[in-house]
mmCIF file of C-alpha atoms in Angstrom:
data_model
loop_
_atom_site.group_PDB
_atom_site.id
_atom_site.type_symbol
_atom_site.label_atom_id
_atom_site.label_comp_id
_atom_site.label_asym_id
_atom_site.label_seq_id
_atom_site.Cartn_x
_atom_site.Cartn_y
_atom_site.Cartn_z
ATOM 1 C CA UNK A 981 -0.617 12.093 -4.105
ATOM 2 C CA UNK A 982 -2.817 13.531 -2.468
ATOM 3 C CA UNK A 983 -5.352 10.634 -0.980
ATOM 4 C CA UNK A 984 -1.991 8.549 -1.295
ATOM 5 C CA UNK A 985 -0.900 10.696 2.114
ATOM 6 C CA UNK A 986 -3.703 11.268 3.617
ATOM 7 C CA UNK A 987 -4.784 7.533 3.937
ATOM 8 C CA UNK A 988 -0.182 7.069 5.332
ATOM 9 C CA UNK A 989 -0.745 10.014 7.430
ATOM 10 C CA UNK A 990 -3.596 8.300 8.916
ATOM 11 C CA UNK A 991 -2.111 5.139 9.190
ATOM 12 C CA UNK A 992 0.862 6.882 11.001
ATOM 13 C CA UNK A 993 -1.247 8.020 14.083
ATOM 14 C CA UNK A 994 -2.878 4.509 14.570
ATOM 15 C CA UNK A 995 1.223 3.236 14.301
ATOM 16 C CA UNK A 996 1.953 5.775 17.207
ATOM 17 C CA UNK A 997 -0.352 5.085 19.927
ATOM 18 C CA UNK A 998 -2.985 7.157 18.982
ATOM 19 C CA UNK A 999 -5.984 4.007 18.397
ATOM 20 C CA UNK A 1000 -7.742 1.693 19.618
ATOM 21 C CA UNK A 1001 -7.959 -1.919 19.820
ATOM 22 C CA UNK A 1002 -8.420 -2.571 16.241
ATOM 23 C CA UNK A 1003 -5.750 -0.223 15.426
ATOM 24 C CA UNK A 1004 -3.339 -3.156 13.847
ATOM 25 C CA UNK A 1005 -5.695 -4.145 10.616
ATOM 26 C CA UNK A 1006 -7.303 -0.991 10.791
ATOM 27 C CA UNK A 1007 -3.944 0.504 9.828
ATOM 28 C CA UNK A 1008 -2.988 -3.193 7.635
ATOM 29 C CA UNK A 1009 -5.514 -1.346 5.651
ATOM 30 C CA UNK A 1010 -4.809 2.626 5.667
ATOM 31 C CA UNK A 1011 -1.418 1.417 4.653
ATOM 32 C CA UNK A 1012 -3.082 -0.223 2.338
ATOM 33 C CA UNK A 1013 -5.371 2.162 0.072
ATOM 34 C CA UNK A 1014 -2.539 4.163 0.198
ATOM 35 C CA UNK A 1015 -0.331 2.042 -0.989
ATOM 36 C CA UNK A 1016 -3.826 2.063 -4.239
ATOM 37 C CA UNK A 1017 -4.506 5.522 -4.017
ATOM 38 C CA UNK A 1018 -0.590 5.960 -5.157
ATOM 39 C CA UNK A 1019 -0.866 3.573 -7.937
ATOM 40 C CA UNK A 1020 -3.993 4.586 -9.195
ATOM 41 C CA UNK A 1021 -2.497 8.474 -9.666
ATOM 42 C CA UNK A 1022 0.568 7.373 -11.175
ATOM 43 C CA UNK A 1023 -1.528 5.363 -13.774
ATOM 44 C CA UNK A 1024 -3.618 8.610 -14.395
ATOM 45 C CA UNK A 1025 -0.876 10.440 -15.288
ATOM 46 C CA UNK A 1026 0.812 7.549 -17.083
ATOM 47 C CA UNK A 1027 -1.129 5.659 -19.147
ATOM 48 C CA UNK A 1028 -4.892 7.582 -18.184
ATOM 49 C CA UNK A 1029 -7.555 4.195 -18.111
ATOM 50 C CA UNK A 1030 -5.139 1.794 -16.658
ATOM 51 C CA UNK A 1031 -6.560 3.243 -12.579
ATOM 52 C CA UNK A 1032 -9.154 1.414 -13.358
ATOM 53 C CA UNK A 1033 -7.784 -2.676 -13.775
ATOM 54 C CA UNK A 1034 -7.288 -3.750 -9.985
ATOM 55 C CA UNK A 1035 -4.170 -3.124 -8.227
ATOM 56 C CA UNK A 1036 -2.977 -7.203 -8.972
ATOM 57 C CA UNK A 1037 -3.275 -5.933 -13.265
ATOM 58 C CA UNK A 1038 -1.213 -2.042 -11.642
ATOM 59 C CA UNK A 1039 0.690 -4.246 -10.563
ATOM 60 C CA UNK A 1040 1.885 -6.221 -13.251
ATOM 61 C CA UNK A 1041 1.375 -3.277 -15.966
ATOM 62 C CA UNK A 1042 4.165 -1.425 -13.728
ATOM 63 C CA UNK A 1043 7.083 -3.706 -14.205
ATOM 64 C CA UNK A 1044 6.911 -2.215 -18.161
ATOM 65 C CA UNK A 1045 6.995 0.833 -17.894
ATOM 66 C CA UNK A 1046 9.318 1.246 -13.977
ATOM 67 C CA UNK A 1047 12.492 0.240 -13.800
ATOM 68 C CA UNK A 1048 12.486 -3.684 -11.357
ATOM 69 C CA UNK A 1049 13.078 -2.542 -7.657
ATOM 70 C CA UNK A 1050 10.367 0.133 -7.740
ATOM 71 C CA UNK A 1051 8.437 -2.618 -9.317
ATOM 72 C CA UNK A 1052 9.295 -5.677 -6.982
ATOM 73 C CA UNK A 1053 8.645 -2.899 -4.425
ATOM 74 C CA UNK A 1054 4.763 -2.441 -5.256
ATOM 75 C CA UNK A 1055 4.460 -6.003 -5.324
ATOM 76 C CA UNK A 1056 5.801 -7.205 -2.719
ATOM 77 C CA UNK A 1057 4.170 -4.415 -0.618
ATOM 78 C CA UNK A 1058 1.003 -4.325 -1.660
ATOM 79 C CA UNK A 1059 0.918 -8.998 -1.781
ATOM 80 C CA UNK A 1060 1.895 -7.855 2.494
ATOM 81 C CA UNK A 1061 -0.761 -5.804 2.582
ATOM 82 C CA UNK A 1062 -3.085 -7.689 1.683
ATOM 83 C CA UNK A 1063 -2.464 -10.616 3.653
ATOM 84 C CA UNK A 1064 -2.131 -8.226 6.720
ATOM 85 C CA UNK A 1065 -5.705 -6.783 5.792
ATOM 86 C CA UNK A 1066 -7.307 -10.543 6.101
ATOM 87 C CA UNK A 1067 -8.499 -12.526 9.092
ATOM 88 C CA UNK A 1068 -7.105 -15.496 9.914
ATOM 89 C CA UNK A 1069 -7.826 -17.557 13.000
ATOM 90 C CA UNK A 1070 -4.224 -19.457 13.057
ATOM 91 C CA UNK A 1071 -2.521 -16.260 12.666
ATOM 92 C CA UNK A 1072 -1.258 -13.216 14.546
ATOM 93 C CA UNK A 1073 -2.139 -9.972 14.120
ATOM 94 C CA UNK A 1074 1.409 -8.076 11.685
ATOM 95 C CA UNK A 1075 3.294 -6.315 14.684
ATOM 96 C CA UNK A 1076 3.072 -2.669 15.081
ATOM 97 C CA UNK A 1077 7.516 -3.533 13.525
ATOM 98 C CA UNK A 1078 6.448 -4.787 10.755
ATOM 99 C CA UNK A 1079 2.947 -2.380 9.426
ATOM 100 C CA UNK A 1080 5.547 0.415 10.049
ATOM 101 C CA UNK A 1081 8.295 -1.238 7.882
ATOM 102 C CA UNK A 1082 5.738 -1.004 5.246
ATOM 103 C CA UNK A 1083 4.783 2.043 5.550
ATOM 104 C CA UNK A 1084 7.960 3.428 4.910
ATOM 105 C CA UNK A 1085 8.073 1.718 1.759
ATOM 106 C CA UNK A 1086 4.374 2.611 0.776
ATOM 107 C CA UNK A 1087 5.928 6.209 0.707
ATOM 108 C CA UNK A 1088 9.008 5.473 0.017
ATOM 109 C CA UNK A 1089 7.512 3.706 -3.514
ATOM 110 C CA UNK A 1090 5.502 7.135 -3.706
ATOM 111 C CA UNK A 1091 8.236 9.156 -3.947
ATOM 112 C CA UNK A 1092 9.567 6.765 -6.881
ATOM 113 C CA UNK A 1093 6.463 6.871 -8.551
ATOM 114 C CA UNK A 1094 5.121 10.642 -8.233
#
């Protein structure tokens, strides 16, 4: 859980305006890393070995271990963050408000999984 919170704190610093011009994408990467660390911590406690699977597989398996709302939240956050982490010339970078919302949701997910 500590890696998850460290990544979220670092993303919070970038979202608070203490970063450089690359902050939107960097914040998105940190929030996604926090989500992945949170899932890995959960699986290492719940179903050892599953933490070594890719994130998509972990999220699919989450449906069988947690309530549907938690599984949907994890899937939605991971999809949005993965999309935000990739540069597309025809799309704008995620806004600070979008990233702040994802940051809040990942922090809530961490609380649900801990």
